[in-house]
Amino acid sequence: MRTLRHPSPATAVLIVLAFGAAAATLAARADERRGLDIYFIDTEGGAATLIVTPASESILIDSGNPGDRDAGRIAAAAKDAGITAIDHYITTHWHSDHVGGAPFVAKLLPIRQTYGHAIPDPLPEDVNAGQIEAWKALSSTPRFLEAGDDIKLKGSHGSPTPRLHVVAANGLVEGEKPGAPPVTTCDDGNKARPEDTTDNARSVAMLLSFGTFDLFAGGDLTWNIEHKLTCPKVRVPRVDAYIVDHHGLDLSNNPALIAALAPEVAIVNNGPRKGAEPATMATLLKQVGDVGVFQLHRNVREGAQNGDPARIANEDEHGTGSYIRLLVDPSGAHFTVAVPSRNTVRDYDSR
């Protein structure tokens, strides 16, 4: 890992200017030298992650809450990344903070292909029928994902071809057959939680790979399904970056999964009063370390445990919608995490 320590104010300005110039150069030369560009967008406790590949192909994982605010922030990130449409829109599960923004995004950016897990029938109480219908209206050919599926992405000359692989969906992990139990037992010290019957447990969980860089995105997977990814067989690799499951809630983020992933960087897509809960933050700060934990918001609740302020994009409860950005170089061998609102830049070697 190559590190830029927290700089003096004058040095910070130079670093940010240099980072901005480098990002602009990558965008201007997207066809030949663009790397993997990832925006973790502030939806104030929802979720939206925009990924742009070296071939300028765009992937949006979740769309935040209903309304214009989150859609506008997604569109602003897309403009910054130099794209004008969403090629692949993936809803990890059918809760409003993940799918509610979809029709509002579609008013601002064309959406070419949609993906999600199988729609439960009948719909459970925690799924909004109107939002399901709005999602269905986005495409006449939606694709319903299962564990083991791949979403085919384009390659670009001179760079590795990105791979987006589904490791869990519909309450099953890769290698399981329909009807497999929601809880597995292993002699690994893990204590199962009561079965989660909400749509969180059916989240689509994915592994994005680019050269030696890997990112895990698990939506709102909860404790027992997370454990199935490590028991009786570890089905996930060590990764470079982890989008912390379920906004950092303690009913997710099983330490067994975090230990298996062993991320260099953890991105907590929390709100000021949602997520980044104490047990999860303690686990992350112990395993990943203070310099590797990034948050979209400071948790303002009493008794909260936050990471280094330099790595928290939005300090105040009513933030400005600042994002966190991760840039992987065109070879996939190195990556940078930046918090522009805090003048923070940190460089890593992919593993």
mmCIF file of C-alpha atoms in Angstrom:
data_model
loop_
_atom_site.group_PDB
_atom_site.id
_atom_site.type_symbol
_atom_site.label_atom_id
_atom_site.label_comp_id
_atom_site.label_asym_id
_atom_site.label_seq_id
_atom_site.Cartn_x
_atom_site.Cartn_y
_atom_site.Cartn_z
ATOM 1 C CA MET A 1 0.000 0.000 0.000
ATOM 2 C CA ARG A 2 1.297 3.458 -0.923
ATOM 3 C CA THR A 3 0.006 6.189 1.357
ATOM 4 C CA LEU A 4 -0.299 9.956 1.340
ATOM 5 C CA ARG A 5 -0.449 11.002 4.977
ATOM 6 C CA HIS A 6 -2.890 13.721 6.004
ATOM 7 C CA PRO A 7 -1.278 16.834 4.499
ATOM 8 C CA SER A 8 -0.822 20.411 5.566
ATOM 9 C CA PRO A 9 -3.476 22.811 4.192
ATOM 10 C CA ALA A 10 -1.167 24.090 1.474
ATOM 11 C CA THR A 11 -0.098 20.603 0.456
ATOM 12 C CA ALA A 12 -3.725 19.436 0.540
ATOM 13 C CA VAL A 13 -4.666 22.030 -2.061
ATOM 14 C CA LEU A 14 -1.875 20.851 -4.342
ATOM 15 C CA ILE A 15 -2.892 17.213 -3.899
ATOM 16 C CA VAL A 16 -6.538 17.918 -4.650
ATOM 17 C CA LEU A 17 -5.614 19.969 -7.707
ATOM 18 C CA ALA A 18 -3.347 17.180 -8.892
ATOM 19 C CA PHE A 19 -6.033 14.576 -8.283
ATOM 20 C CA GLY A 20 -8.596 16.675 -10.145
ATOM 21 C CA ALA A 21 -6.253 17.116 -13.080
ATOM 22 C CA ALA A 22 -5.558 13.388 -13.194
ATOM 23 C CA ALA A 23 -9.274 12.575 -13.082
ATOM 24 C CA ALA A 24 -9.972 15.096 -15.854
ATOM 25 C CA THR A 25 -7.226 13.565 -17.984
ATOM 26 C CA LEU A 26 -8.703 10.087 -17.494
ATOM 27 C CA ALA A 27 -12.146 11.336 -18.482
ATOM 28 C CA ALA A 28 -10.826 13.127 -21.559
ATOM 29 C CA ARG A 29 -9.009 9.988 -22.703
ATOM 30 C CA ALA A 30 -11.759 7.546 -21.739
ATOM 31 C CA ASP A 31 -11.468 5.388 -24.856
ATOM 32 C CA GLU A 32 -7.745 4.724 -24.516
ATOM 33 C CA ARG A 33 -6.608 5.135 -20.915
ATOM 34 C CA ARG A 34 -9.613 5.326 -18.640
ATOM 35 C CA GLY A 35 -9.511 3.117 -15.584
ATOM 36 C CA LEU A 36 -12.391 2.005 -13.397
ATOM 37 C CA ASP A 37 -14.199 4.999 -11.896
ATOM 38 C CA ILE A 38 -16.548 4.491 -8.931
ATOM 39 C CA TYR A 39 -18.726 7.102 -7.222
ATOM 40 C CA PHE A 40 -20.318 6.343 -3.848
ATOM 41 C CA ILE A 41 -23.185 8.813 -3.965
ATOM 42 C CA ASP A 42 -24.738 10.360 -0.864
ATOM 43 C CA THR A 43 -28.399 9.354 -0.643
ATOM 44 C CA GLU A 44 -28.535 10.092 3.096
ATOM 45 C CA GLY A 45 -29.075 6.535 4.253
ATOM 46 C CA GLY A 46 -30.108 4.986 0.944
ATOM 47 C CA ALA A 47 -27.732 3.532 -1.611
ATOM 48 C CA ALA A 48 -26.447 4.454 -5.065
ATOM 49 C CA THR A 49 -23.086 3.479 -6.549
ATOM 50 C CA LEU A 50 -22.098 4.571 -10.051
ATOM 51 C CA ILE A 51 -19.372 2.614 -11.845
ATOM 52 C CA VAL A 52 -17.825 3.595 -15.173
ATOM 53 C CA THR A 53 -15.552 1.112 -16.943
ATOM 54 C CA PRO A 54 -12.559 1.787 -19.203
ATOM 55 C CA ALA A 55 -14.925 1.283 -22.155
ATOM 56 C CA SER A 56 -17.121 4.088 -20.734
ATOM 57 C CA GLU A 57 -19.818 1.531 -19.945
ATOM 58 C CA SER A 58 -21.895 2.594 -16.933
ATOM 59 C CA ILE A 59 -23.341 0.523 -14.101
ATOM 60 C CA LEU A 60 -25.635 1.970 -11.444
ATOM 61 C CA ILE A 61 -26.147 -0.202 -8.379
ATOM 62 C CA ASP A 62 -29.321 1.030 -6.643
ATOM 63 C CA SER A 63 -30.927 4.433 -7.090
ATOM 64 C CA GLY A 64 -31.533 5.902 -3.654
ATOM 65 C CA ASN A 65 -34.827 7.211 -2.312
ATOM 66 C CA PRO A 66 -37.906 8.421 -4.212
ATOM 67 C CA GLY A 67 -37.835 12.045 -5.328
ATOM 68 C CA ASP A 68 -35.591 14.433 -7.204
ATOM 69 C CA ARG A 69 -32.796 14.844 -4.627
ATOM 70 C CA ASP A 70 -31.041 11.489 -4.990
ATOM 71 C CA ALA A 71 -31.715 11.263 -8.725
ATOM 72 C CA GLY A 72 -30.158 14.692 -9.145
ATOM 73 C CA ARG A 73 -27.051 13.618 -7.248
ATOM 74 C CA ILE A 74 -26.751 10.505 -9.410
ATOM 75 C CA ALA A 75 -27.097 12.618 -12.562
ATOM 76 C CA ALA A 76 -24.446 15.046 -11.276
ATOM 77 C CA ALA A 77 -22.014 12.162 -10.692
ATOM 78 C CA ALA A 78 -22.771 10.841 -14.184
ATOM 79 C CA LYS A 79 -22.000 14.236 -15.674
ATOM 80 C CA ASP A 80 -18.751 14.408 -13.706
ATOM 81 C CA ALA A 81 -17.851 10.956 -15.052
ATOM 82 C CA GLY A 82 -18.641 12.018 -18.613
ATOM 83 C CA ILE A 83 -21.544 9.641 -19.275
ATOM 84 C CA THR A 84 -25.024 10.413 -20.571
ATOM 85 C CA ALA A 85 -26.869 7.132 -19.966
ATOM 86 C CA ILE A 86 -26.984 4.167 -17.596
ATOM 87 C CA ASP A 87 -26.103 0.979 -19.475
ATOM 88 C CA HIS A 88 -26.811 -1.402 -16.581
ATOM 89 C CA TYR A 89 -29.104 -0.534 -13.679
ATOM 90 C CA ILE A 90 -29.078 -3.115 -10.874
ATOM 91 C CA THR A 91 -31.490 -2.979 -7.948
ATOM 92 C CA THR A 92 -30.080 -5.132 -5.167
ATOM 93 C CA HIS A 93 -33.512 -5.546 -3.509
ATOM 94 C CA TRP A 94 -36.953 -4.002 -3.470
ATOM 95 C CA HIS A 95 -36.798 -1.531 -0.570
ATOM 96 C CA SER A 96 -37.592 2.109 -1.250
ATOM 97 C CA ASP A 97 -34.148 3.446 -0.299
ATOM 98 C CA HIS A 98 -32.609 1.252 -3.032
ATOM 99 C CA VAL A 99 -35.228 1.216 -5.806
ATOM 100 C CA GLY A 100 -37.354 4.282 -5.058
ATOM 101 C CA GLY A 101 -35.209 6.655 -7.085
ATOM 102 C CA ALA A 102 -35.261 4.578 -10.276
ATOM 103 C CA PRO A 103 -38.107 6.333 -12.155
ATOM 104 C CA PHE A 104 -36.678 9.727 -11.178
ATOM 105 C CA VAL A 105 -33.222 8.770 -12.490
ATOM 106 C CA ALA A 106 -34.851 7.585 -15.725
ATOM 107 C CA LYS A 107 -36.199 11.108 -16.295
ATOM 108 C CA LEU A 108 -32.627 12.436 -16.262
ATOM 109 C CA LEU A 109 -30.632 9.598 -17.818
ATOM 110 C CA PRO A 110 -31.758 6.871 -20.233
ATOM 111 C CA ILE A 111 -31.601 3.417 -18.610
ATOM 112 C CA ARG A 112 -30.783 0.693 -21.140
ATOM 113 C CA GLN A 113 -30.987 -2.558 -19.170
ATOM 114 C CA THR A 114 -32.422 -3.354 -15.746
ATOM 115 C CA TYR A 115 -31.619 -6.143 -13.303
ATOM 116 C CA GLY A 116 -32.931 -7.328 -9.950
ATOM 117 C CA HIS A 117 -33.640 -10.471 -7.982
ATOM 118 C CA ALA A 118 -36.860 -12.433 -8.509
ATOM 119 C CA ILE A 119 -39.905 -10.473 -7.368
ATOM 120 C CA PRO A 120 -41.551 -12.321 -4.456
ATOM 121 C CA ASP A 121 -45.094 -13.525 -5.063
ATOM 122 C CA PRO A 122 -47.093 -12.594 -3.129
ATOM 123 C CA LEU A 123 -45.311 -9.366 -2.253
ATOM 124 C CA PRO A 124 -44.260 -9.191 1.406
ATOM 125 C CA GLU A 125 -45.320 -6.249 3.554
ATOM 126 C CA ASP A 126 -41.886 -4.614 3.335
ATOM 127 C CA VAL A 127 -42.050 -4.264 -0.476
ATOM 128 C CA ASN A 128 -43.973 -1.400 -2.091
ATOM 129 C CA ALA A 129 -46.056 -2.604 -5.033
ATOM 130 C CA GLY A 130 -46.070 0.825 -6.704
ATOM 131 C CA GLN A 131 -42.280 0.981 -6.719
ATOM 132 C CA ILE A 132 -42.097 -2.510 -8.218
ATOM 133 C CA GLU A 133 -44.427 -1.407 -11.025
ATOM 134 C CA ALA A 134 -42.359 1.742 -11.615
ATOM 135 C CA TRP A 135 -39.213 -0.404 -11.894
ATOM 136 C CA LYS A 136 -40.925 -2.807 -14.306
ATOM 137 C CA ALA A 137 -41.853 0.141 -16.518
ATOM 138 C CA LEU A 138 -38.194 1.030 -17.052
ATOM 139 C CA SER A 139 -37.529 -1.886 -19.390
ATOM 140 C CA SER A 140 -39.499 -4.407 -21.393
ATOM 141 C CA THR A 141 -36.723 -6.964 -20.890
ATOM 142 C CA PRO A 142 -35.654 -6.922 -17.222
ATOM 143 C CA ARG A 143 -33.216 -9.599 -16.154
ATOM 144 C CA PHE A 144 -33.725 -11.433 -12.874
ATOM 145 C CA LEU A 145 -30.414 -12.449 -11.354
ATOM 146 C CA GLU A 146 -29.479 -15.630 -9.538
ATOM 147 C CA ALA A 147 -26.346 -16.588 -7.619
ATOM 148 C CA GLY A 148 -23.664 -17.647 -10.109
ATOM 149 C CA ASP A 149 -24.758 -15.256 -12.873
ATOM 150 C CA ASP A 150 -22.478 -12.796 -14.633
ATOM 151 C CA ILE A 151 -23.333 -9.432 -16.130
ATOM 152 C CA LYS A 152 -21.276 -9.212 -19.304
ATOM 153 C CA LEU A 153 -19.211 -6.045 -19.596
ATOM 154 C CA LYS A 154 -17.194 -4.701 -22.505
ATOM 155 C CA GLY A 155 -13.435 -4.770 -22.635
ATOM 156 C CA SER A 156 -11.159 -1.912 -23.621
ATOM 157 C CA HIS A 157 -7.816 -2.158 -25.405
ATOM 158 C CA GLY A 158 -4.930 -1.961 -22.968
ATOM 159 C CA SER A 159 -6.985 -2.702 -19.838
ATOM 160 C CA PRO A 160 -8.361 -5.842 -18.196
ATOM 161 C CA THR A 161 -11.986 -6.676 -18.987
ATOM 162 C CA PRO A 162 -14.137 -5.987 -15.902
ATOM 163 C CA ARG A 163 -16.177 -8.858 -14.501
ATOM 164 C CA LEU A 164 -19.379 -8.463 -12.489
ATOM 165 C CA HIS A 165 -20.318 -11.744 -10.827
ATOM 166 C CA VAL A 166 -23.343 -12.517 -8.613
ATOM 167 C CA VAL A 167 -22.436 -14.462 -5.458
ATOM 168 C CA ALA A 168 -25.829 -14.298 -3.702
ATOM 169 C CA ALA A 169 -29.437 -13.552 -4.641
ATOM 170 C CA ASN A 170 -32.924 -14.607 -3.562
ATOM 171 C CA GLY A 171 -31.606 -15.787 -0.180
ATOM 172 C CA LEU A 172 -29.236 -18.308 -1.810
ATOM 173 C CA VAL A 173 -25.470 -18.153 -2.193
ATOM 174 C CA GLU A 174 -23.519 -19.481 -5.140
ATOM 175 C CA GLY A 175 -23.502 -23.276 -5.178
ATOM 176 C CA GLU A 176 -26.767 -23.673 -3.239
ATOM 177 C CA LYS A 177 -29.882 -25.198 -4.748
ATOM 178 C CA PRO A 178 -33.397 -23.745 -4.366
ATOM 179 C CA GLY A 179 -34.861 -24.708 -1.034
ATOM 180 C CA ALA A 180 -31.529 -24.599 0.795
ATOM 181 C CA PRO A 181 -31.971 -23.585 4.459
ATOM 182 C CA PRO A 182 -31.529 -19.885 5.298
ATOM 183 C CA VAL A 183 -29.150 -20.753 8.151
ATOM 184 C CA THR A 184 -26.096 -23.017 8.060
ATOM 185 C CA THR A 185 -24.069 -24.219 11.009
ATOM 186 C CA CYS A 186 -20.323 -24.633 11.192
ATOM 187 C CA ASP A 187 -17.895 -25.070 14.035
ATOM 188 C CA ASP A 188 -16.552 -21.555 13.493
ATOM 189 C CA GLY A 189 -17.908 -19.778 16.556
ATOM 190 C CA ASN A 190 -20.607 -17.956 14.616
ATOM 191 C CA LYS A 191 -23.947 -17.599 16.362
ATOM 192 C CA ALA A 192 -26.916 -17.488 14.009
ATOM 193 C CA ARG A 193 -29.505 -14.751 14.296
ATOM 194 C CA PRO A 194 -33.287 -15.256 14.004
ATOM 195 C CA GLU A 195 -34.252 -15.826 10.378
ATOM 196 C CA ASP A 196 -34.650 -12.590 8.416
ATOM 197 C CA THR A 197 -37.796 -12.834 6.305
ATOM 198 C CA THR A 198 -37.491 -9.319 4.828
ATOM 199 C CA ASP A 199 -36.289 -8.575 1.321
ATOM 200 C CA ASN A 200 -32.888 -7.609 2.753
ATOM 201 C CA ALA A 201 -31.967 -11.286 2.965
ATOM 202 C CA ARG A 202 -32.751 -11.701 -0.741
ATOM 203 C CA SER A 203 -30.335 -8.936 -1.792
ATOM 204 C CA VAL A 204 -28.195 -9.365 -4.883
ATOM 205 C CA ALA A 205 -24.568 -9.503 -3.769
ATOM 206 C CA MET A 206 -21.856 -8.993 -6.378
ATOM 207 C CA LEU A 207 -18.143 -9.160 -6.870
ATOM 208 C CA LEU A 208 -16.651 -6.614 -9.293
ATOM 209 C CA SER A 209 -13.199 -7.593 -10.542
ATOM 210 C CA PHE A 210 -10.790 -5.554 -12.673
ATOM 211 C CA GLY A 211 -7.266 -6.890 -12.997
ATOM 212 C CA THR A 212 -6.119 -7.556 -9.451
ATOM 213 C CA PHE A 213 -8.705 -5.134 -8.011
ATOM 214 C CA ASP A 214 -11.857 -6.590 -6.408
ATOM 215 C CA LEU A 215 -14.888 -4.892 -4.842
ATOM 216 C CA PHE A 216 -17.697 -6.573 -2.899
ATOM 217 C CA ALA A 217 -21.180 -5.025 -3.058
ATOM 218 C CA GLY A 218 -23.751 -6.910 -0.975
ATOM 219 C CA GLY A 219 -26.753 -4.584 -0.873
ATOM 220 C CA ASP A 220 -28.535 -5.107 2.438
ATOM 221 C CA LEU A 221 -27.546 -8.732 3.013
ATOM 222 C CA THR A 222 -28.154 -9.748 6.602
ATOM 223 C CA TRP A 223 -26.262 -11.856 9.126
ATOM 224 C CA ASN A 224 -27.240 -15.438 8.269
ATOM 225 C CA ILE A 225 -26.890 -15.074 4.485
ATOM 226 C CA GLU A 226 -23.534 -13.345 4.977
ATOM 227 C CA HIS A 227 -22.457 -16.337 7.060
ATOM 228 C CA LYS A 228 -23.464 -18.736 4.272
ATOM 229 C CA LEU A 229 -20.838 -17.024 2.087
ATOM 230 C CA THR A 230 -18.186 -18.342 4.492
ATOM 231 C CA CYS A 231 -19.734 -21.604 5.768
ATOM 232 C CA PRO A 232 -19.213 -24.479 5.099
ATOM 233 C CA LYS A 233 -17.096 -23.108 2.227
ATOM 234 C CA VAL A 234 -15.621 -19.648 1.807
ATOM 235 C CA ARG A 235 -17.213 -18.391 -1.412
ATOM 236 C CA VAL A 236 -15.688 -14.913 -1.519
ATOM 237 C CA PRO A 237 -12.084 -13.833 -2.069
ATOM 238 C CA ARG A 238 -10.070 -11.214 -0.255
ATOM 239 C CA VAL A 239 -11.065 -7.879 -1.740
ATOM 240 C CA ASP A 240 -9.631 -4.417 -2.004
ATOM 241 C CA ALA A 241 -12.884 -2.551 -1.320
ATOM 242 C CA TYR A 242 -16.062 -3.451 0.562
ATOM 243 C CA ILE A 243 -19.291 -1.480 0.270
ATOM 244 C CA VAL A 244 -20.360 -2.140 3.835
ATOM 245 C CA ASP A 245 -23.549 -4.193 3.882
ATOM 246 C CA HIS A 246 -26.843 -2.590 4.887
ATOM 247 C CA HIS A 247 -25.443 0.905 5.510
ATOM 248 C CA GLY A 248 -23.358 -0.448 8.400
ATOM 249 C CA LEU A 249 -26.259 -1.770 10.504
ATOM 250 C CA ASP A 250 -25.415 -4.275 13.217
ATOM 251 C CA LEU A 251 -27.999 -6.816 12.068
ATOM 252 C CA SER A 252 -25.696 -7.252 9.068
ATOM 253 C CA ASN A 253 -21.895 -7.234 8.753
ATOM 254 C CA ASN A 254 -21.201 -10.666 10.195
ATOM 255 C CA PRO A 255 -17.548 -10.629 11.348
ATOM 256 C CA ALA A 256 -17.049 -13.964 9.577
ATOM 257 C CA LEU A 257 -17.781 -12.303 6.215
ATOM 258 C CA ILE A 258 -15.648 -9.252 6.942
ATOM 259 C CA ALA A 259 -12.753 -11.507 7.975
ATOM 260 C CA ALA A 260 -13.084 -13.515 4.758
ATOM 261 C CA LEU A 261 -13.192 -10.374 2.607
ATOM 262 C CA ALA A 262 -10.309 -8.765 4.556
ATOM 263 C CA PRO A 263 -10.799 -5.455 2.701
ATOM 264 C CA GLU A 264 -8.179 -2.727 2.471
ATOM 265 C CA VAL A 265 -10.967 -0.142 2.215
ATOM 266 C CA ALA A 266 -14.517 -0.140 3.601
ATOM 267 C CA ILE A 267 -17.078 2.382 2.345
ATOM 268 C CA VAL A 268 -20.030 2.944 4.713
ATOM 269 C CA ASN A 269 -23.022 4.343 2.788
ATOM 270 C CA ASN A 270 -24.763 5.576 5.915
ATOM 271 C CA GLY A 271 -26.896 8.597 6.762
ATOM 272 C CA PRO A 272 -26.438 10.906 9.736
ATOM 273 C CA ARG A 273 -28.933 8.889 11.787
ATOM 274 C CA LYS A 274 -28.977 5.595 9.917
ATOM 275 C CA GLY A 275 -26.284 2.946 9.786
ATOM 276 C CA ALA A 276 -22.644 3.038 10.915
ATOM 277 C CA GLU A 277 -23.794 1.310 14.101
ATOM 278 C CA PRO A 278 -21.411 0.656 17.004
ATOM 279 C CA ALA A 279 -20.655 -3.074 16.641
ATOM 280 C CA THR A 280 -20.108 -2.814 12.886
ATOM 281 C CA MET A 281 -17.891 0.249 13.215
ATOM 282 C CA ALA A 282 -15.869 -1.435 15.955
ATOM 283 C CA THR A 283 -15.343 -4.483 13.715
ATOM 284 C CA LEU A 284 -14.345 -2.359 10.732
ATOM 285 C CA LEU A 285 -12.031 -0.065 12.654
ATOM 286 C CA LYS A 286 -10.321 -3.060 14.262
ATOM 287 C CA GLN A 287 -9.906 -5.113 11.100
ATOM 288 C CA VAL A 288 -9.616 -2.532 8.324
ATOM 289 C CA GLY A 289 -8.060 0.195 10.457
ATOM 290 C CA ASP A 290 -8.884 3.843 10.907
ATOM 291 C CA VAL A 291 -7.126 4.813 7.676
ATOM 292 C CA GLY A 292 -9.232 2.404 5.613
ATOM 293 C CA VAL A 293 -12.767 3.177 6.820
ATOM 294 C CA PHE A 294 -14.609 5.848 4.825
ATOM 295 C CA GLN A 295 -18.121 7.106 5.647
ATOM 296 C CA LEU A 296 -20.602 9.112 3.616
ATOM 297 C CA HIS A 297 -21.870 10.729 6.829
ATOM 298 C CA ARG A 298 -20.763 11.259 10.376
ATOM 299 C CA ASN A 299 -23.126 9.353 12.634
ATOM 300 C CA VAL A 300 -24.556 12.104 14.859
ATOM 301 C CA ARG A 301 -26.449 9.846 17.267
ATOM 302 C CA GLU A 302 -25.444 9.664 20.896
ATOM 303 C CA GLY A 303 -22.882 6.951 21.564
ATOM 304 C CA ALA A 304 -21.879 6.658 17.906
ATOM 305 C CA GLN A 305 -18.419 5.499 16.907
ATOM 306 C CA ASN A 306 -17.073 7.250 13.830
ATOM 307 C CA GLY A 307 -13.862 6.936 11.902
ATOM 308 C CA ASP A 308 -11.307 9.637 11.107
ATOM 309 C CA PRO A 309 -13.107 12.906 10.195
ATOM 310 C CA ALA A 310 -10.792 13.250 7.180
ATOM 311 C CA ARG A 311 -12.528 10.201 5.691
ATOM 312 C CA ILE A 312 -16.129 11.291 6.314
ATOM 313 C CA ALA A 313 -17.636 13.017 3.276
ATOM 314 C CA ASN A 314 -20.465 14.856 5.073
ATOM 315 C CA GLU A 315 -19.758 16.187 8.554
ATOM 316 C CA ASP A 316 -22.993 17.994 9.352
ATOM 317 C CA GLU A 317 -26.354 16.312 9.806
ATOM 318 C CA HIS A 318 -27.732 18.292 6.883
ATOM 319 C CA GLY A 319 -24.895 17.648 4.473
ATOM 320 C CA THR A 320 -24.274 18.942 0.978
ATOM 321 C CA GLY A 321 -24.450 15.598 -0.810
ATOM 322 C CA SER A 322 -20.689 15.113 -1.048
ATOM 323 C CA TYR A 323 -19.549 11.810 -2.533
ATOM 324 C CA ILE A 324 -16.593 9.469 -2.129
ATOM 325 C CA ARG A 325 -14.737 8.497 -5.281
ATOM 326 C CA LEU A 326 -12.548 5.491 -6.039
ATOM 327 C CA LEU A 327 -10.354 5.440 -9.144
ATOM 328 C CA VAL A 328 -8.615 2.251 -10.292
ATOM 329 C CA ASP A 329 -5.767 2.796 -12.730
ATOM 330 C CA PRO A 330 -6.072 1.321 -16.266
ATOM 331 C CA SER A 331 -4.003 -1.739 -15.331
ATOM 332 C CA GLY A 332 -6.108 -2.575 -12.281
ATOM 333 C CA ALA A 333 -2.957 -2.693 -10.161
ATOM 334 C CA HIS A 334 -3.419 0.518 -8.148
ATOM 335 C CA PHE A 335 -6.339 2.557 -6.881
ATOM 336 C CA THR A 336 -7.047 5.848 -5.175
ATOM 337 C CA VAL A 337 -9.810 6.775 -2.745
ATOM 338 C CA ALA A 338 -10.685 10.458 -2.503
ATOM 339 C CA VAL A 339 -13.025 12.473 -0.308
ATOM 340 C CA PRO A 340 -13.064 15.786 -2.196
ATOM 341 C CA SER A 341 -15.057 17.609 0.491
ATOM 342 C CA ARG A 342 -12.286 16.836 3.029
ATOM 343 C CA ASN A 343 -9.222 17.240 0.796
ATOM 344 C CA THR A 344 -8.382 13.604 1.497
ATOM 345 C CA VAL A 345 -6.601 11.376 -1.015
ATOM 346 C CA ARG A 346 -5.149 7.931 -0.299
ATOM 347 C CA ASP A 347 -3.367 5.566 -2.685
ATOM 348 C CA TYR A 348 -3.339 1.764 -2.551
ATOM 349 C CA ASP A 349 -1.864 -1.176 -4.428
ATOM 350 C CA SER A 350 -4.483 -3.746 -5.470
ATOM 351 C CA ARG A 351 -3.885 -7.193 -4.016
#
